[in-house]
mmCIF file with all atom_site columns, C-alpha atoms in Angstrom:
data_model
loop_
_atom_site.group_PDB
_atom_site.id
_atom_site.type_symbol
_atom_site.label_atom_id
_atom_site.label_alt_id
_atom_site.label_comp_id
_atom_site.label_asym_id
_atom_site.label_entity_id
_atom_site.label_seq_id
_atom_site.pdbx_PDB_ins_code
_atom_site.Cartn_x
_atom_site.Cartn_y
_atom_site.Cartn_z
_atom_site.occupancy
_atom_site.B_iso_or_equiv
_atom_site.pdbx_formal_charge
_atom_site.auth_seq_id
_atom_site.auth_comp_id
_atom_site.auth_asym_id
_atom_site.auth_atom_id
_atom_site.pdbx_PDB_model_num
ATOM 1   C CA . UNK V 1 1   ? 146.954 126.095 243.612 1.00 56.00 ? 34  UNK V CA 1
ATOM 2   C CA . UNK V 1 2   ? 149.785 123.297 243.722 1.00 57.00 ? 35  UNK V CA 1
ATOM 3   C CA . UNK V 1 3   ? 148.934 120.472 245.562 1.00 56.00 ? 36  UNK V CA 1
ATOM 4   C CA . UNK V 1 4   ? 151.226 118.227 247.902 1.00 56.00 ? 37  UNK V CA 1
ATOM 5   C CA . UNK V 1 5   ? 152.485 115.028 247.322 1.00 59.00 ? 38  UNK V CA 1
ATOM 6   C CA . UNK V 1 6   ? 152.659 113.058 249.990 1.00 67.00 ? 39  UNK V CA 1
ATOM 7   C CA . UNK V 1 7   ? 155.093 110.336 250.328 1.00 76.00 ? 40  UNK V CA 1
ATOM 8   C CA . UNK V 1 8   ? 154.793 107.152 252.107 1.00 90.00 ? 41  UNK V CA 1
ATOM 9   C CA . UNK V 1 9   ? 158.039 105.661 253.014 1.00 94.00 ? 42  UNK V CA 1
ATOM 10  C CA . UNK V 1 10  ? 158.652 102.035 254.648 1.00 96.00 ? 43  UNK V CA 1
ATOM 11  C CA . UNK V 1 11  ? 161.870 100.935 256.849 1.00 96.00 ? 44  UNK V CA 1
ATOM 12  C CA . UNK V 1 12  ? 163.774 98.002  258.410 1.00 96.00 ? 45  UNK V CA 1
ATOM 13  C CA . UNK V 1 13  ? 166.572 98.063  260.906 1.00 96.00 ? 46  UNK V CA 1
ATOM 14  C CA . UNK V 1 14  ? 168.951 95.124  261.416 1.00 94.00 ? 47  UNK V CA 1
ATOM 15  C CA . UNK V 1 15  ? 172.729 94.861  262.298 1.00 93.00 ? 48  UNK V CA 1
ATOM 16  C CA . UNK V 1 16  ? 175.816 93.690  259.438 1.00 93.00 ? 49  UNK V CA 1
ATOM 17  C CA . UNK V 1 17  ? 179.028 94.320  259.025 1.00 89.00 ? 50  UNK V CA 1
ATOM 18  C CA . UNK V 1 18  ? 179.652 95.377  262.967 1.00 84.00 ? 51  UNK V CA 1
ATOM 19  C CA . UNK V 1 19  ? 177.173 98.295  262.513 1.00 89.00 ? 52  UNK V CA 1
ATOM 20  C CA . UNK V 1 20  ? 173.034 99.639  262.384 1.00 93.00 ? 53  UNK V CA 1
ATOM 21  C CA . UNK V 1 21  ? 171.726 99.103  258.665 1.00 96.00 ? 54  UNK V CA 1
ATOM 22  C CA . UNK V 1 22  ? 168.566 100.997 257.877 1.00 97.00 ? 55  UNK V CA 1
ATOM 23  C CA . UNK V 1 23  ? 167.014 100.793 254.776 1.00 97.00 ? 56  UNK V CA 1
ATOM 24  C CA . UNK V 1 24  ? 163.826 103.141 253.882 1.00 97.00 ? 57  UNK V CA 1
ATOM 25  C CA . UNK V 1 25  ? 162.247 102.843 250.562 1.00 96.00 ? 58  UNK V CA 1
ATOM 26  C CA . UNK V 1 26  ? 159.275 105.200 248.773 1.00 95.00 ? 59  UNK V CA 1
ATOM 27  C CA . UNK V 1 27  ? 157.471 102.095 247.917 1.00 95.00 ? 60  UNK V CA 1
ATOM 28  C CA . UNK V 1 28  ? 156.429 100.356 250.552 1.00 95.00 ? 61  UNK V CA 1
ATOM 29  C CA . UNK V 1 29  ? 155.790 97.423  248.450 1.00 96.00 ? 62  UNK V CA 1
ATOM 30  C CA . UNK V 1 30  ? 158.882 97.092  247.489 1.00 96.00 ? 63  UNK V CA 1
ATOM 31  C CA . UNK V 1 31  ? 160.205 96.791  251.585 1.00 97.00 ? 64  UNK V CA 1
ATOM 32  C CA . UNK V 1 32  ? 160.503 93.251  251.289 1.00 97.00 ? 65  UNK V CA 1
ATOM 33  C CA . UNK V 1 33  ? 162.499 92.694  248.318 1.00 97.00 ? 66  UNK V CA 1
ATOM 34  C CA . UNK V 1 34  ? 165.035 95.369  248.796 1.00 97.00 ? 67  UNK V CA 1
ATOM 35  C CA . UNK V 1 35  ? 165.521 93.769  252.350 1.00 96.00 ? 68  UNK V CA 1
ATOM 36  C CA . UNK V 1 36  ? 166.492 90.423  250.817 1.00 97.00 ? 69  UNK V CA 1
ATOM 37  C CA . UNK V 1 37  ? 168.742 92.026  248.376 1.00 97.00 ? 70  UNK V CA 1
ATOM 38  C CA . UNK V 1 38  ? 170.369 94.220  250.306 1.00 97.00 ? 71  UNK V CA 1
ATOM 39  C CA . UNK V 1 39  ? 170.852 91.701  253.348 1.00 96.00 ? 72  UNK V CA 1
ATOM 40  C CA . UNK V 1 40  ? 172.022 89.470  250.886 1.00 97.00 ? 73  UNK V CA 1
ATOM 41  C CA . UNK V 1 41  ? 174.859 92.169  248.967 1.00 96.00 ? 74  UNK V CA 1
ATOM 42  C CA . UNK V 1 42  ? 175.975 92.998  252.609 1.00 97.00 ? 75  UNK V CA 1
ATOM 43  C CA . UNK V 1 43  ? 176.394 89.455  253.895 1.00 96.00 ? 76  UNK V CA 1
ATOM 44  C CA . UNK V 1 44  ? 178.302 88.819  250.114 1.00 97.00 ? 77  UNK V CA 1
ATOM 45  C CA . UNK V 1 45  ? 180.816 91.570  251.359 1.00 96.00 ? 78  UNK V CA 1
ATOM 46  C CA . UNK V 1 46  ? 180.970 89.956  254.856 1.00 96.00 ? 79  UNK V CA 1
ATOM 47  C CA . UNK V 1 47  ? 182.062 87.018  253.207 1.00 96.00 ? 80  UNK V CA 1
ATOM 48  C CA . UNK V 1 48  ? 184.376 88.848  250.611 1.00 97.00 ? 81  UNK V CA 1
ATOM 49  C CA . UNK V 1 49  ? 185.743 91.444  252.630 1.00 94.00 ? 82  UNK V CA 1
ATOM 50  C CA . UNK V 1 50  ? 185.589 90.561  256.831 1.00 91.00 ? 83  UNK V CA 1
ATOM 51  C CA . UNK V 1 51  ? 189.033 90.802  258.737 1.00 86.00 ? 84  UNK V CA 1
ATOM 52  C CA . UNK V 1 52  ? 187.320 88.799  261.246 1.00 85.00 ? 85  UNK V CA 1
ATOM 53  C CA . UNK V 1 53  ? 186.225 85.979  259.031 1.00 89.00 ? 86  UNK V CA 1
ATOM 54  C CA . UNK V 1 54  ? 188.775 83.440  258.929 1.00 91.00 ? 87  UNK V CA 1
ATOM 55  C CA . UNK V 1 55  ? 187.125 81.840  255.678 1.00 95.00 ? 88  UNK V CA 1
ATOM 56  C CA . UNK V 1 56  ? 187.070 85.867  254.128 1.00 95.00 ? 89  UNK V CA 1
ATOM 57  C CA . UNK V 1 57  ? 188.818 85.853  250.744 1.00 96.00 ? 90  UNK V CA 1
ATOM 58  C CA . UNK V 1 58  ? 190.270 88.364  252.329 1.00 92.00 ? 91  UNK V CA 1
ATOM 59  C CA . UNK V 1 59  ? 191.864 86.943  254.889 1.00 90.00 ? 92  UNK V CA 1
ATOM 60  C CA . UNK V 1 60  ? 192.858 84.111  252.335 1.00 94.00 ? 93  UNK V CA 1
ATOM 61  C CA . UNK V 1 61  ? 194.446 86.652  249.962 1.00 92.00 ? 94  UNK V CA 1
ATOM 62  C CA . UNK V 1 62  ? 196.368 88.365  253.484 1.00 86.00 ? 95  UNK V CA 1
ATOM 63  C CA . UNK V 1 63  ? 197.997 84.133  253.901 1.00 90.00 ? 96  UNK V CA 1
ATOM 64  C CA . UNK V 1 64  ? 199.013 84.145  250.245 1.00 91.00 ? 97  UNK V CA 1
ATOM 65  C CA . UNK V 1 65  ? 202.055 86.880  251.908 1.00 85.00 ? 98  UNK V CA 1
ATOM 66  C CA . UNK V 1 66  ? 202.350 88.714  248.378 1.00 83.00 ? 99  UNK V CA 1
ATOM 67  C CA . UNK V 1 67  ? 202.186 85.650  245.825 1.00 91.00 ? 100 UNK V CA 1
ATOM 68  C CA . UNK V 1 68  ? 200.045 87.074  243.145 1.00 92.00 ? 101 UNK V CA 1
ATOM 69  C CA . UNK V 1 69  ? 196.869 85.594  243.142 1.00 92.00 ? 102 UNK V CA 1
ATOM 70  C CA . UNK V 1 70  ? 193.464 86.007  241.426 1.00 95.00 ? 103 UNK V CA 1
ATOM 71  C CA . UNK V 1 71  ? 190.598 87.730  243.213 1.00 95.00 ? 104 UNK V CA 1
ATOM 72  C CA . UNK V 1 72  ? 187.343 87.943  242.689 1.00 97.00 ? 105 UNK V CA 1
ATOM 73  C CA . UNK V 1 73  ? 185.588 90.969  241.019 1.00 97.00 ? 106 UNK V CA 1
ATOM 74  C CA . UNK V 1 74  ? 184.151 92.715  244.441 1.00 97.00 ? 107 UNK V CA 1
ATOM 75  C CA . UNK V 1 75  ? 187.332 92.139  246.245 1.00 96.00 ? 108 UNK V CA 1
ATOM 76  C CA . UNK V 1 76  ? 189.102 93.379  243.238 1.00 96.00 ? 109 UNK V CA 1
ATOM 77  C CA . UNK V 1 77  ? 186.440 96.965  243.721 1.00 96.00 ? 110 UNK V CA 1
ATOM 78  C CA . UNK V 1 78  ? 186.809 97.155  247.628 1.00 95.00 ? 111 UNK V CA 1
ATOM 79  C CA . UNK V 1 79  ? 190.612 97.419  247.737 1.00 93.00 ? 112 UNK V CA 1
ATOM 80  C CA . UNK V 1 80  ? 190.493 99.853  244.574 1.00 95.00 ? 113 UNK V CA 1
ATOM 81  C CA . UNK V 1 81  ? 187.946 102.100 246.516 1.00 95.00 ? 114 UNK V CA 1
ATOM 82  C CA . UNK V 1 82  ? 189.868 101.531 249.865 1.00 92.00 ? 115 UNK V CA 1
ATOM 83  C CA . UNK V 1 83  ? 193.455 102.911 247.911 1.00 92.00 ? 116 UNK V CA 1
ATOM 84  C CA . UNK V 1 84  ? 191.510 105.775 246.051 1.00 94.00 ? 117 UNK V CA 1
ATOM 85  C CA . UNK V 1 85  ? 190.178 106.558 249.564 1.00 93.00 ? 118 UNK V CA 1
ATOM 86  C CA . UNK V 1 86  ? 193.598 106.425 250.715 1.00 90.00 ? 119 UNK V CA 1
ATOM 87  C CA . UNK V 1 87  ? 195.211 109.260 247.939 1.00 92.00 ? 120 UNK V CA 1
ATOM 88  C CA . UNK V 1 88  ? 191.998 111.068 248.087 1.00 95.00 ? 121 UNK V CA 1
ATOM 89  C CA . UNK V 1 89  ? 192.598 111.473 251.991 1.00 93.00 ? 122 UNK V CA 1
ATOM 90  C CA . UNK V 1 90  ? 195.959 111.979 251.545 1.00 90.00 ? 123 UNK V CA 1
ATOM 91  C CA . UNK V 1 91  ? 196.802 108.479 253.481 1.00 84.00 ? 124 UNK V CA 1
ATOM 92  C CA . UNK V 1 92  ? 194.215 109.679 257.180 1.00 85.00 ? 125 UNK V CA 1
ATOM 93  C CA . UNK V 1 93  ? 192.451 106.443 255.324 1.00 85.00 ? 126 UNK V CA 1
ATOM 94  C CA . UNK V 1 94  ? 194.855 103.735 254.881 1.00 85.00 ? 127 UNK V CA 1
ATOM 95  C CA . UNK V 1 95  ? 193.691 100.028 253.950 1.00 84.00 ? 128 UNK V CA 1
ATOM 96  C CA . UNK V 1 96  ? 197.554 98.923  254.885 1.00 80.00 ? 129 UNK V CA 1
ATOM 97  C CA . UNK V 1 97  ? 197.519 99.295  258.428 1.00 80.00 ? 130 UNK V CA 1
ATOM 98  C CA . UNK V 1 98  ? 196.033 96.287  258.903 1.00 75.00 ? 131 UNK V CA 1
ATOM 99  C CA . UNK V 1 99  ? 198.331 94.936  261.139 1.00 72.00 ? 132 UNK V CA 1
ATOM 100 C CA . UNK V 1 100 ? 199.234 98.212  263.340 1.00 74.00 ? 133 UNK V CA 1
ATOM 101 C CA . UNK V 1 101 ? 195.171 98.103  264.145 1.00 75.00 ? 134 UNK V CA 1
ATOM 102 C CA . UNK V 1 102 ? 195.170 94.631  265.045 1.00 73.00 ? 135 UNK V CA 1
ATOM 103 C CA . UNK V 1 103 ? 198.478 95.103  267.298 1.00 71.00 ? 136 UNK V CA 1
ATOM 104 C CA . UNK V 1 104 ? 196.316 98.014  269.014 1.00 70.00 ? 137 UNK V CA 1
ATOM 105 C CA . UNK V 1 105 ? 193.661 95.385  269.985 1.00 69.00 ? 138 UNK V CA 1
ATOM 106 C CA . UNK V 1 106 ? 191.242 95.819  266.941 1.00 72.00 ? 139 UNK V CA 1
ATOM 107 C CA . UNK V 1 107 ? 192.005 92.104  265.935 1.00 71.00 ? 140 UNK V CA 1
ATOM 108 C CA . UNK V 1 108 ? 187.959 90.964  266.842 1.00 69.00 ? 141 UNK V CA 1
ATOM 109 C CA . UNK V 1 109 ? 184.285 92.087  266.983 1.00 67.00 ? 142 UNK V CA 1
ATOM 110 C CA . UNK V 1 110 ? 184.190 95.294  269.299 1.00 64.00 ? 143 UNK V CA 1
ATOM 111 C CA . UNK V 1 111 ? 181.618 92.759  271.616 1.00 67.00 ? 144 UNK V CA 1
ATOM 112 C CA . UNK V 1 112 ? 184.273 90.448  272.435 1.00 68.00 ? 145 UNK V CA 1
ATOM 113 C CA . UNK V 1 113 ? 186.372 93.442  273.400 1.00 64.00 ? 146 UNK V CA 1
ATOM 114 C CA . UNK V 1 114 ? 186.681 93.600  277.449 1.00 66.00 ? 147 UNK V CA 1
ATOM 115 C CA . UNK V 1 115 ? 188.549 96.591  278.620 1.00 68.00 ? 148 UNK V CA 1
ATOM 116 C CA . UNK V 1 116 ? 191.373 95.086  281.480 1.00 72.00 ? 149 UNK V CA 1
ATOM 117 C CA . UNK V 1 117 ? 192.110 98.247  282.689 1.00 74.00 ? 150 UNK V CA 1
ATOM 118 C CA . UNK V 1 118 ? 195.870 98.071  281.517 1.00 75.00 ? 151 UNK V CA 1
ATOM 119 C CA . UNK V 1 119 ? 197.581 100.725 279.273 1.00 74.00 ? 152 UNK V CA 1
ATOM 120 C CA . UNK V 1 120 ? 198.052 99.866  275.836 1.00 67.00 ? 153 UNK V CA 1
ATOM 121 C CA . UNK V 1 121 ? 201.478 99.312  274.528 1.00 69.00 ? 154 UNK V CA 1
ATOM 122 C CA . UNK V 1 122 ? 202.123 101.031 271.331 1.00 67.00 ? 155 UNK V CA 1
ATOM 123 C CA . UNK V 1 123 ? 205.052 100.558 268.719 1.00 71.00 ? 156 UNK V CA 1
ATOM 124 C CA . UNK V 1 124 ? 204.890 103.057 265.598 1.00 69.00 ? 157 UNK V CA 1
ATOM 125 C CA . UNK V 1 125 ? 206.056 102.049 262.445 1.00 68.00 ? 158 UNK V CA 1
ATOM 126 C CA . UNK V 1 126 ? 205.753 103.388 258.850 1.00 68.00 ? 159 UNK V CA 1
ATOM 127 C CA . UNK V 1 127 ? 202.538 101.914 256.670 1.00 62.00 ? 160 UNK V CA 1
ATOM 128 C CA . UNK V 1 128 ? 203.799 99.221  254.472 1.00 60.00 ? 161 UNK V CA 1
#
């Protein structure tokens, strides 16, 4: 007769990147220490990545207005996953519409977002 193996599992909840973050681990042990790391890798891409950030690299690299610069290595991975994204979705996920978002109103943190009541004016134009 087979017997059961029964798992114990361990969780924390906490808010990054404008979004819930749970982590669960096997190990219970272990809880603490993936926390830090992982709190740590998200608040690195925060600091890499954030269109909100106005000391992001990214935002630095959008003021450099196509000079070629150098990036750093997770930069350098985000925008290579955010264009294969883009030809994998055949362009429904498009990193270069940056600026047709934040025309729309997506320019801050969705808390300091307070609905007016007014329509919102639109212009279309082709992705860059």
């Amino acid at each position: 007769m087979a017997t059961a193996t029964r798992r114990t599992t361990a969780a924390a909840d906490w808010r990054a990147l404008g979004t819930g973050v749970r982590l669960v681990t096997t190990d219970p042990a272990l809880l603490d220490s993936c926390n830090l790391l992982l709190a740590r890798h998200l608040a690195e891409v925060d600091a890499t990545c954030s269109r909100f950030r106005q000391d992001s690299e990214l935002v630095a690299l959008d003021q450099t207005r196509g000079r070629p610069v150098r990036v750093s290595p997770l930069l350098a991975e985000a925008l290579a996953v955010a264009l294969r994204a883009a030809a994998a979705t055949d362009g429904a996920v498009d990193p270069t519409v940056g600026s047709a978002i934040g025309a729309l109103g997506y320019d801050r943190d969705f808390r300091l977002v307070q609905d007016d009541g007014h329509p919102i004016r639109l212009t279309v134009r082709p992705p860059p």
